[in-house]
Short mmCIF file of C-alpha atoms in Angstrom, two decimals:
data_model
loop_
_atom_site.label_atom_id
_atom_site.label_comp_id
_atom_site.label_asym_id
_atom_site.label_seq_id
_atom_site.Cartn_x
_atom_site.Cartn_y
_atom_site.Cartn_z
CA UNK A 1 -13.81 25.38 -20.58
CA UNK A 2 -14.24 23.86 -17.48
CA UNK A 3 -15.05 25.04 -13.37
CA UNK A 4 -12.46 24.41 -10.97
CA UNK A 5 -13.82 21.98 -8.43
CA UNK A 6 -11.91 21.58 -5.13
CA UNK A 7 -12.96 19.10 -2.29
CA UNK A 8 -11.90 17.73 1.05
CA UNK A 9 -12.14 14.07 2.53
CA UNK A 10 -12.70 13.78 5.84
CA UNK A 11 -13.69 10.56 7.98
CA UNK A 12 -15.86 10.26 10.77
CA UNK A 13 -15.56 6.78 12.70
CA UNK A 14 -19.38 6.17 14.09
CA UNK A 15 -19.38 2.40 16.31
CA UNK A 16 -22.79 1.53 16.34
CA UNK A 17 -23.86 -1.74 18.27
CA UNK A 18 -24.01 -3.71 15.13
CA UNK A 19 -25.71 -2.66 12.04
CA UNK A 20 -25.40 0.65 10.13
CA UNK A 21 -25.26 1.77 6.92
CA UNK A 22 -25.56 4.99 4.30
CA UNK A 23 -28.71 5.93 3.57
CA UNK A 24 -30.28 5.37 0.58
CA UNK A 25 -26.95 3.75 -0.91
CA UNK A 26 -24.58 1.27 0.35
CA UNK A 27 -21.68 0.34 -0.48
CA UNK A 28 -21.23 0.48 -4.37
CA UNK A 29 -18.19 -0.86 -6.21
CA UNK A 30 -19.34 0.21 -9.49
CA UNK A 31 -22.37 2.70 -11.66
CA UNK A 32 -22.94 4.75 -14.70
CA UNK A 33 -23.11 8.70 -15.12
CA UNK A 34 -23.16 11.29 -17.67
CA UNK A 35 -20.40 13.07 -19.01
CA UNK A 36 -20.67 15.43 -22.30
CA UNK A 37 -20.13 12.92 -24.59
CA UNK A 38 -22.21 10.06 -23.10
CA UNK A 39 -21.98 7.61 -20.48
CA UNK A 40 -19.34 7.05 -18.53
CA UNK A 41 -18.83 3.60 -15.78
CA UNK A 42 -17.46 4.14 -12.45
CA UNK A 43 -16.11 1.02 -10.32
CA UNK A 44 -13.27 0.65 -7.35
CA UNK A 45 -11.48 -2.05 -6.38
CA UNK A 46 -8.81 -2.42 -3.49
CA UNK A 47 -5.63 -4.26 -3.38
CA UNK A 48 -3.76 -4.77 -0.80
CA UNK A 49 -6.96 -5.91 0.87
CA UNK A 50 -6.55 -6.89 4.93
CA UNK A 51 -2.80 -5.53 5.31
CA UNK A 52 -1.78 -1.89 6.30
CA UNK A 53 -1.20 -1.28 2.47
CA UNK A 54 -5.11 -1.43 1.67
CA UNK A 55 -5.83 1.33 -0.86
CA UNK A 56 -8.57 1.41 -3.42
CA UNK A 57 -8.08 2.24 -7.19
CA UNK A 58 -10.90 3.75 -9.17
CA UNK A 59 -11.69 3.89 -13.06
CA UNK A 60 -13.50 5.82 -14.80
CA UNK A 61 -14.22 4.48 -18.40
CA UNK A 62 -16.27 6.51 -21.06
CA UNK A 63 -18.84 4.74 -23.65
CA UNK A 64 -16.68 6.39 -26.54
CA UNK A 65 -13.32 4.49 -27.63
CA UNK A 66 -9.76 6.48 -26.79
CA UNK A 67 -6.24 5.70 -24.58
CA UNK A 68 -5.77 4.78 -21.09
CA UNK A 69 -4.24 6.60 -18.47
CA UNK A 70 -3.14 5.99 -14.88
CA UNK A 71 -2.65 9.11 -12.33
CA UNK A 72 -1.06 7.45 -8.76
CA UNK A 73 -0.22 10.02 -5.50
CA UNK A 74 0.38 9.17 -2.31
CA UNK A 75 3.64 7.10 -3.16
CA UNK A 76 5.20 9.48 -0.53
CA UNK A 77 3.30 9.87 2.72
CA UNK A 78 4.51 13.79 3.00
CA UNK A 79 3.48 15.13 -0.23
CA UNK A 80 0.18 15.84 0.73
CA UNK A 81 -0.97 17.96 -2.48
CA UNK A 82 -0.03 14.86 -4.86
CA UNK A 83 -2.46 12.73 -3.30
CA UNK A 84 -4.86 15.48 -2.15
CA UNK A 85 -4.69 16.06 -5.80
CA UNK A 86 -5.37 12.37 -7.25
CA UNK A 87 -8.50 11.93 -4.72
CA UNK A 88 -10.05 14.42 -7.06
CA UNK A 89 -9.10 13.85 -10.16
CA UNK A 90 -10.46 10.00 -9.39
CA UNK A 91 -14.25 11.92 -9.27
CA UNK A 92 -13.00 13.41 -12.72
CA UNK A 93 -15.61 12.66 -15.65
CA UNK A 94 -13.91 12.06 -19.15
CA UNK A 95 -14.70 12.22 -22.53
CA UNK A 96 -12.93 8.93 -23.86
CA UNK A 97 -11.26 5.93 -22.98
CA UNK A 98 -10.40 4.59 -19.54
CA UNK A 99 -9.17 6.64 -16.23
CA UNK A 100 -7.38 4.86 -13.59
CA UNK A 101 -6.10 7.07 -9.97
CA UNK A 102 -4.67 5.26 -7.62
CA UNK A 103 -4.86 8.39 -4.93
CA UNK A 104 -2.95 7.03 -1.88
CA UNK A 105 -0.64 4.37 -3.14
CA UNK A 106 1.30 4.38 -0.03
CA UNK A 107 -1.34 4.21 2.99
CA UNK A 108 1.43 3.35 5.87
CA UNK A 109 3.17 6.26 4.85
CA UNK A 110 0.60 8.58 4.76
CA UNK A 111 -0.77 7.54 7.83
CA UNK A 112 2.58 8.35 9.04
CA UNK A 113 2.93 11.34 7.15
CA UNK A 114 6.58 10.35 5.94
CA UNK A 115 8.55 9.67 2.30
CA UNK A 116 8.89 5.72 3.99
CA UNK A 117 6.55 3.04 4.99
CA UNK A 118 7.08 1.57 8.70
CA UNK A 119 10.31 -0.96 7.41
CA UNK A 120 11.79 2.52 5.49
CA UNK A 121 11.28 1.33 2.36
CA UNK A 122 10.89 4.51 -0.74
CA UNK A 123 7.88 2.65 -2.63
CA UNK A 124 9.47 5.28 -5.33
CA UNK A 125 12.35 3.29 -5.64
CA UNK A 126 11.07 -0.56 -6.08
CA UNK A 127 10.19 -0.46 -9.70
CA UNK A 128 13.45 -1.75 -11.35
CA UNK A 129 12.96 -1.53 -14.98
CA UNK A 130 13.22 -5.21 -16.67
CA UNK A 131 12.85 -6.66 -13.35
CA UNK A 132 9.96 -7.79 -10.73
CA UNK A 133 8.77 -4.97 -8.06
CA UNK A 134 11.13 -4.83 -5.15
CA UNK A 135 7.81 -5.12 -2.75
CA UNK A 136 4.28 -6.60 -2.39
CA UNK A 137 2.67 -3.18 -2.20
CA UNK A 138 5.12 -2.17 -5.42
CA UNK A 139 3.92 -5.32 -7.13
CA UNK A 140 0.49 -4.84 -6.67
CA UNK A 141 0.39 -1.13 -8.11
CA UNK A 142 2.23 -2.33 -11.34
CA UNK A 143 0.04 -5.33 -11.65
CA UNK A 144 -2.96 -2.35 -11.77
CA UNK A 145 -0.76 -0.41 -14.33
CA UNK A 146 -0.08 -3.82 -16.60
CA UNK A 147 -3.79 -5.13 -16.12
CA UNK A 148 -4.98 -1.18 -18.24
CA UNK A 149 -1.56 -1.38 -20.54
CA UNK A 150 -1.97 2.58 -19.96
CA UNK A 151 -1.14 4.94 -22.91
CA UNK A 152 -0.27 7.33 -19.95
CA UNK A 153 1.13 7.64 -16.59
CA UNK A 154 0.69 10.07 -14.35
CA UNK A 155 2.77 10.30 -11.19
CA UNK A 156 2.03 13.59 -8.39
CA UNK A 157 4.66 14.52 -5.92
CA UNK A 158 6.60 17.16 -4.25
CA UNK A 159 9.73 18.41 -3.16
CA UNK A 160 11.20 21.30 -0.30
CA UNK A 161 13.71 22.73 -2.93
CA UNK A 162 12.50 24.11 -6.89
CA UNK A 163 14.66 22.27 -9.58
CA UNK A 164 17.03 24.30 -11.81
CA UNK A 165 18.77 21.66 -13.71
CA UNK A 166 20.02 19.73 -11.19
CA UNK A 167 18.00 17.42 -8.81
CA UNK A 168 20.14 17.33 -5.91
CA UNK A 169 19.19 20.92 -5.18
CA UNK A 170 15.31 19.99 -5.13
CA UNK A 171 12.88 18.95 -8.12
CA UNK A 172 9.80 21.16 -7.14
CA UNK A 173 7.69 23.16 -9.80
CA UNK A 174 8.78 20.95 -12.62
CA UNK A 175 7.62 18.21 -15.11
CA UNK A 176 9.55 15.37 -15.72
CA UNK A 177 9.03 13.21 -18.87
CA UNK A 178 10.35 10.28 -20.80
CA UNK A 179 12.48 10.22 -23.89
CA UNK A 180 10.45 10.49 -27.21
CA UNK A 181 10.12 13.81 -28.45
CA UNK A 182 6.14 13.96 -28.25
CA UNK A 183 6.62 13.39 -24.09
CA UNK A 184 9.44 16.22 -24.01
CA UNK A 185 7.49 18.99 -26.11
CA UNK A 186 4.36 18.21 -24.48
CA UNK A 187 6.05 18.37 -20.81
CA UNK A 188 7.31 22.01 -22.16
CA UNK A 189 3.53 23.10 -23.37
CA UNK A 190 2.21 21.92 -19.84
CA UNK A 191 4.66 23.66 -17.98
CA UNK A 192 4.38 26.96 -20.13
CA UNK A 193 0.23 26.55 -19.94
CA UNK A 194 -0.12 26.39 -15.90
CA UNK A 195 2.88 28.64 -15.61
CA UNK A 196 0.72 30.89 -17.36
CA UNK A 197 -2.62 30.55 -16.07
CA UNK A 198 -1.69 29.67 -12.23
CA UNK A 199 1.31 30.87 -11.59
CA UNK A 200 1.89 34.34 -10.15
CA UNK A 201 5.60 34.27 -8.72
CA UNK A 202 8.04 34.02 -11.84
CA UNK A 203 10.33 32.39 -9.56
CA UNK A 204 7.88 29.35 -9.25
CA UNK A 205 7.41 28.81 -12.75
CA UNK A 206 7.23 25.46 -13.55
CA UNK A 207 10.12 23.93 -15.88
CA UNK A 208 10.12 20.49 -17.95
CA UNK A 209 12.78 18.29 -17.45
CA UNK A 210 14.33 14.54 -18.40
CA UNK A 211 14.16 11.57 -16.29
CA UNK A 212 17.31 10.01 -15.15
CA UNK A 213 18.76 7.68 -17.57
CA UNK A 214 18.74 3.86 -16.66
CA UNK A 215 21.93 3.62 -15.14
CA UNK A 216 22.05 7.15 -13.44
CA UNK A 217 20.45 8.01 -9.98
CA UNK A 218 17.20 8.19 -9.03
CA UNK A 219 16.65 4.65 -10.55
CA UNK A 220 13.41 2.49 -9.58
CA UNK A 221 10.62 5.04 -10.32
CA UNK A 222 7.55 4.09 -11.11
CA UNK A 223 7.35 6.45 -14.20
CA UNK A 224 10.93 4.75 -15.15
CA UNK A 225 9.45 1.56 -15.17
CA UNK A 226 5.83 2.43 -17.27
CA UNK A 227 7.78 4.29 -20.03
CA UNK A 228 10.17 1.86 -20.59
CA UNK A 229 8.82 -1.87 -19.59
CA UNK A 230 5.37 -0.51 -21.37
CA UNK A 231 6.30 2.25 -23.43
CA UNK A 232 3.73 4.57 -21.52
CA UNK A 233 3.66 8.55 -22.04
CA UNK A 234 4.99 8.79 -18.29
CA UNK A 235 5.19 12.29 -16.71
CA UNK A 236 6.38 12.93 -12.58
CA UNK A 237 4.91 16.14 -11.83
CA UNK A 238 6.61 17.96 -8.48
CA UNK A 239 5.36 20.54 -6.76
CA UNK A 240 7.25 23.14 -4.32
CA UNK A 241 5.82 21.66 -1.06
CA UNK A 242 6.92 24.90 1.29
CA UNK A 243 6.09 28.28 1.40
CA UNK A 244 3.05 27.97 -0.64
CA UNK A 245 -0.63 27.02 0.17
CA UNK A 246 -2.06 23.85 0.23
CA UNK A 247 -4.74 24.31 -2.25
CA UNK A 248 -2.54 26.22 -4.50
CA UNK A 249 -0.23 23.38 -5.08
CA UNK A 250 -3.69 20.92 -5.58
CA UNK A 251 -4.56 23.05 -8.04
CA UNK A 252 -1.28 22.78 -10.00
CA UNK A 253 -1.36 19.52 -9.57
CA UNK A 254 -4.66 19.03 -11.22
CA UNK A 255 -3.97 21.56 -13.45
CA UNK A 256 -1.34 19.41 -14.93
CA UNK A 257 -2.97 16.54 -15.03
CA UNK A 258 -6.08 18.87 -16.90
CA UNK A 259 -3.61 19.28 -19.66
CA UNK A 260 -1.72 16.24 -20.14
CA UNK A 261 -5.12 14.34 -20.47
CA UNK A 262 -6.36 17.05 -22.98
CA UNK A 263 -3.47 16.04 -24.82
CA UNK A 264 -4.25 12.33 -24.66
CA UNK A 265 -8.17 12.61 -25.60
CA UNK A 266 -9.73 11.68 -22.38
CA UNK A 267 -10.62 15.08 -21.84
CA UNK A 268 -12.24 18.01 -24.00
CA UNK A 269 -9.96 20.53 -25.40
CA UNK A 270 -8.34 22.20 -21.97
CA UNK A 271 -8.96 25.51 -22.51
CA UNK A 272 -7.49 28.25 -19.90
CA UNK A 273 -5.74 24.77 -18.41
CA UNK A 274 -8.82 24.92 -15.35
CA UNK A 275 -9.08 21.38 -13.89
CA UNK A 276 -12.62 19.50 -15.20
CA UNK A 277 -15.39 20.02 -13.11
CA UNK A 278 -17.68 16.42 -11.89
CA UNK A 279 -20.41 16.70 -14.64
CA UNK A 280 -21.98 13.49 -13.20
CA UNK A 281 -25.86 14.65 -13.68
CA UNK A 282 -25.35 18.41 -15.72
CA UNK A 283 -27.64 18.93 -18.56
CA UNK A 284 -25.51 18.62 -21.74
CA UNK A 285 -27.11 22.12 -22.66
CA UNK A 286 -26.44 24.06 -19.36
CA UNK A 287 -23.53 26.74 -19.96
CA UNK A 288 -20.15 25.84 -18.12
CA UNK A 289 -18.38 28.92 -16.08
CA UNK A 290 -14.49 28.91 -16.30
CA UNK A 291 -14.63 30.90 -13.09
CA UNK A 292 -13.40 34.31 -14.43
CA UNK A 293 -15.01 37.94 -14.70
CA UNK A 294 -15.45 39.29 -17.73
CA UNK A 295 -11.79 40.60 -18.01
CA UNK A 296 -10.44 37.49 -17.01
CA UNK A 297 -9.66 37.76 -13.36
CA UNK A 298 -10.53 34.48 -11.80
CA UNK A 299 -13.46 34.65 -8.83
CA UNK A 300 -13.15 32.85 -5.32
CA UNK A 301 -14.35 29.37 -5.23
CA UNK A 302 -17.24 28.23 -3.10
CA UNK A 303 -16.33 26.33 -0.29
CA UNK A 304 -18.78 23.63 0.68
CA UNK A 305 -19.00 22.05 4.18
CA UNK A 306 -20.98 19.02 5.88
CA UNK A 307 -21.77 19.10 9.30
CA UNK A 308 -23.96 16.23 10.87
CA UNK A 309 -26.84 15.98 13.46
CA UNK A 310 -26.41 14.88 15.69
CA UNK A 311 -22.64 15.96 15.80
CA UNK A 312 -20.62 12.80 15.69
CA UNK A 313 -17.09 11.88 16.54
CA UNK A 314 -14.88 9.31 17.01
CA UNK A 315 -16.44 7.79 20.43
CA UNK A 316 -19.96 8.43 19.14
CA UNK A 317 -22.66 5.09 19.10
CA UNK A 318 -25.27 5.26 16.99
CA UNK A 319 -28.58 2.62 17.41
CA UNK A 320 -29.51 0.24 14.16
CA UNK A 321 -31.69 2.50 12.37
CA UNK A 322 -31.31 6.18 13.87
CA UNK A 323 -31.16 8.93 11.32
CA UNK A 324 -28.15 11.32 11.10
CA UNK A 325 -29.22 15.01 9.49
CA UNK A 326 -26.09 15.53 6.81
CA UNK A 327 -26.46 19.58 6.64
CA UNK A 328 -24.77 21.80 4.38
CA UNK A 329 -26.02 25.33 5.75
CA UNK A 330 -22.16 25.77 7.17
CA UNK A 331 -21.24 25.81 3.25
CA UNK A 332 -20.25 29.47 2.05
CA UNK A 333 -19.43 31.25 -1.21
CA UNK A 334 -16.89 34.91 -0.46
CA UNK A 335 -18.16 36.69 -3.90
CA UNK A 336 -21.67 35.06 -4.30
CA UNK A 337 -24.32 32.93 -3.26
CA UNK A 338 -24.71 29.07 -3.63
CA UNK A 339 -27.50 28.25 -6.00
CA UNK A 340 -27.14 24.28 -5.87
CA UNK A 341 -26.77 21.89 -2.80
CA UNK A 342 -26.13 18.39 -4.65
CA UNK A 343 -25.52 15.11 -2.56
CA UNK A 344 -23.80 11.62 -3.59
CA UNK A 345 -24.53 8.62 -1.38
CA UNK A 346 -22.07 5.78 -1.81
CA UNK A 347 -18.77 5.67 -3.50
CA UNK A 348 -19.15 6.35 -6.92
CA UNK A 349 -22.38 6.99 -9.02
CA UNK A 350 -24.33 10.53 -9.45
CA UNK A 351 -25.14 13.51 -7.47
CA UNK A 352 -28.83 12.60 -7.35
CA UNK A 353 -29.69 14.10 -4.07
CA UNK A 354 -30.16 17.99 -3.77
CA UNK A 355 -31.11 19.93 -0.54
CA UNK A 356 -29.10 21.92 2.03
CA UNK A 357 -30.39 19.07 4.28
CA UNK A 358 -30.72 15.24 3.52
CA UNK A 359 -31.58 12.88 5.93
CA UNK A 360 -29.59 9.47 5.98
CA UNK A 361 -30.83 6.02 7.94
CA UNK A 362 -27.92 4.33 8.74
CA UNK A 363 -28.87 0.37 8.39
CA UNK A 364 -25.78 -1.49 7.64
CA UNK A 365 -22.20 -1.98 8.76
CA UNK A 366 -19.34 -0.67 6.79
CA UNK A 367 -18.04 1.99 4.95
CA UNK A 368 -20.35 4.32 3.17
CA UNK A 369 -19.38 7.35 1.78
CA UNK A 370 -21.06 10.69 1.40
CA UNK A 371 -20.10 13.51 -1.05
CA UNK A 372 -21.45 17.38 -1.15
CA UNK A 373 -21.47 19.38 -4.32
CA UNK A 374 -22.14 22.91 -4.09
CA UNK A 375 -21.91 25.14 -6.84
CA UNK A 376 -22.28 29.41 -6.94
CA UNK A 377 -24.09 31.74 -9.28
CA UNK A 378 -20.91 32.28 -11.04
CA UNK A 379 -20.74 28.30 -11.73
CA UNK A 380 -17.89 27.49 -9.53
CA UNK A 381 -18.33 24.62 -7.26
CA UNK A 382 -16.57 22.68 -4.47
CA UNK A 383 -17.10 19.60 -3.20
CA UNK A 384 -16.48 18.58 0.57
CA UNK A 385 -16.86 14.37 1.68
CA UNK A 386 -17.16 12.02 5.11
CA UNK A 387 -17.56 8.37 5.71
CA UNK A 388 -19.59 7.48 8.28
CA UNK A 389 -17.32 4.18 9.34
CA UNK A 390 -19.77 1.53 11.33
CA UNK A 391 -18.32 -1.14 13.10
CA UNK A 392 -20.19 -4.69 15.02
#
């Protein structure tokens, strides 16, 4: 059983005269933390480096043997809970075997908010199966999915209409899979599992379904391409994208992905189908909430919050070696009290700070960033991040 953990990125440009940097961490591509069944390594790399299409994949590989698997979002700019989704699960810990999330595979198009990148190309749409990536940017995600040879693909997205058979009419609240057998029944569990546990509105349940065959319309998806080029587990997971709350369609999201990784072995049995929580630095021993009441109503999450003195913005300049005050006091819990403030400096590593207050001397140029963790007396946690951006 596992705590949900929900977080927020947020980014706050600071142009110093020259050099700045995070405080007691720079820049870190890679580092080692603790998950319940040992160590686990985290790096990043990006691709794409220098163009518009610069996005940064992260992997997450446990010390005990098991299958690969690859979660992407962001492949369309507007379906902001897919990639909201897949910047979490990247902080996931795992039990075995190797995590990759790519969380914003299409960065033009979600800086533009739209399903198309600036030349209107569907990134969902250049992965011809038997044939070479129709772009650079499509080329460079598959060469990330054939460098891991993943045992499973994971692919978030959403849609304005809820599918009922046919995918003209909208493919929302459903779980598409591949051919085998195995990939069908365990698209049906999934669906029946979060349907269960997350859903409230029968008429949003969520519904399994087939991918289109080779020479049927949609063609060129990504999860086309992994299942049958590689013979991947590949599963598109869509969410309803109107009418329903942003965090409510994260948490589906990484609900889904909770399961299907259960069902792989990177992750612990699922349980109640609650997302994992980051167990970076928990004591193996210390009891794990699954954010319910004794009869099984679930509790309100904490919601954490970073706020910075001085206050900075987008046309603030900071001096080589001034201090910034990273404050958490604005964090709040609506059925509890927060017990832990928890900090991570840098990109990947441990939360190895604690404090409702941590002070950070900025001392080198670049982008450095910082993580909160706070968790309630129920166990629940959230997590809220910023980058402090420095520029010459």
């Amino acid at each position: 059983m596992r705590r949900d953990i929900h977080s927020r990125r947020s980014v706050l440009a600071v142009t110093a005269s020259c050099v700045l940097a995070s405080a007691s961490a720079a820049s870190v591509v890679g580092d080692t933390a603790r998950s319940d069944a040992g160590t686990v390594s985290r790096a990043s790399f990006v691709v794409r480096e220098g163009t518009p299409e610069e996005t940064t994949v992260y992997v997450t590989t446990a010390d005990a043997e098991g299958p690969t698997a690859v979660v992407v979002g962001g492949i369309h700019g507007n379906e902001v809970a897919g990639y909201t989704a897949a910047g979490r699960i990247a902080d996931w810990p795992i039990d075995a075997g190797t995590l990759v999330v790519i969380p914003a595979a299409n960065a033009v198009a979600i800086e533009r908010g739209t399903r198309t990148d600036d030349d209107g190309n569907n990134l969902n749409r250049q992965f011809p199966e038997g044939e070479p990536p129709g772009t650079e940017l499509a080329g460079a995600i598959w060469d990330v999915i054939t460098e891991y040879d993943p045992d499973v693909v994971v692919d978030l997205h959403e849609s304005t209409g809820i599918y009922a058979g046919d995918p003209m009419d909208g493919v929302g609240q459903a779980i598409f899979h591949g051919e085998s057998d195995a990939a069908a029944d365990t698209a049906a569990a999934v669906a029946d599992a979060v349907t269960r546990n997350f859903v409230d509105d029968p008429e949003l349940e969520f519904r399994p379904g087939p991918f289109s065959s080779p020479e049927s319309d949609p063609t060129g998806l990504l999860v086309h391409k992994a299942a049958r080029d590689l013979g991947a587990d590949a599963f598109l997971a869509e969410t309803l994208s109107t009418g329903v709350e942003l965090e409510t369609r994260v948490r589906w999201h990484t609900a889904i992905v909770d399961r299907l990784l259960a069902g792989e072995l990177l992750l612990e049995d699922a349980g109640d189908g609650s997302p994992p929580e980051n167990r970076d630095d928990a004591e193996p021993s210390e009891p794990v909430d699954d954010g319910t009441d004794d009869e099984g109503q679930t509790g309100e999450s904490p919601t954490a919050r970073i706020t910075t003195a001085p206050e900075l913005g987008s046309d603030t300049t900071l001096e080589p070696g001034q201090t910034v005050t990273l404050d958490a006091s604005q964090s709040s819990d609506p059925d509890g009290e927060l017990v832990r403030y928890e900090w991570r400096l840098g990109d990947t590593g441990s939360f190895d700070e604690t404090g409702e207050t941590i002070d950070v001397t900025i001392s080198a140029t670049g982008d450095h960033p910082v993580a909160l963790r706070v968790v309630d007396d129920d166990g629940a946690a959230d997590v809220d991040r910023l980058t402090l951006s420095t520029d010459c």
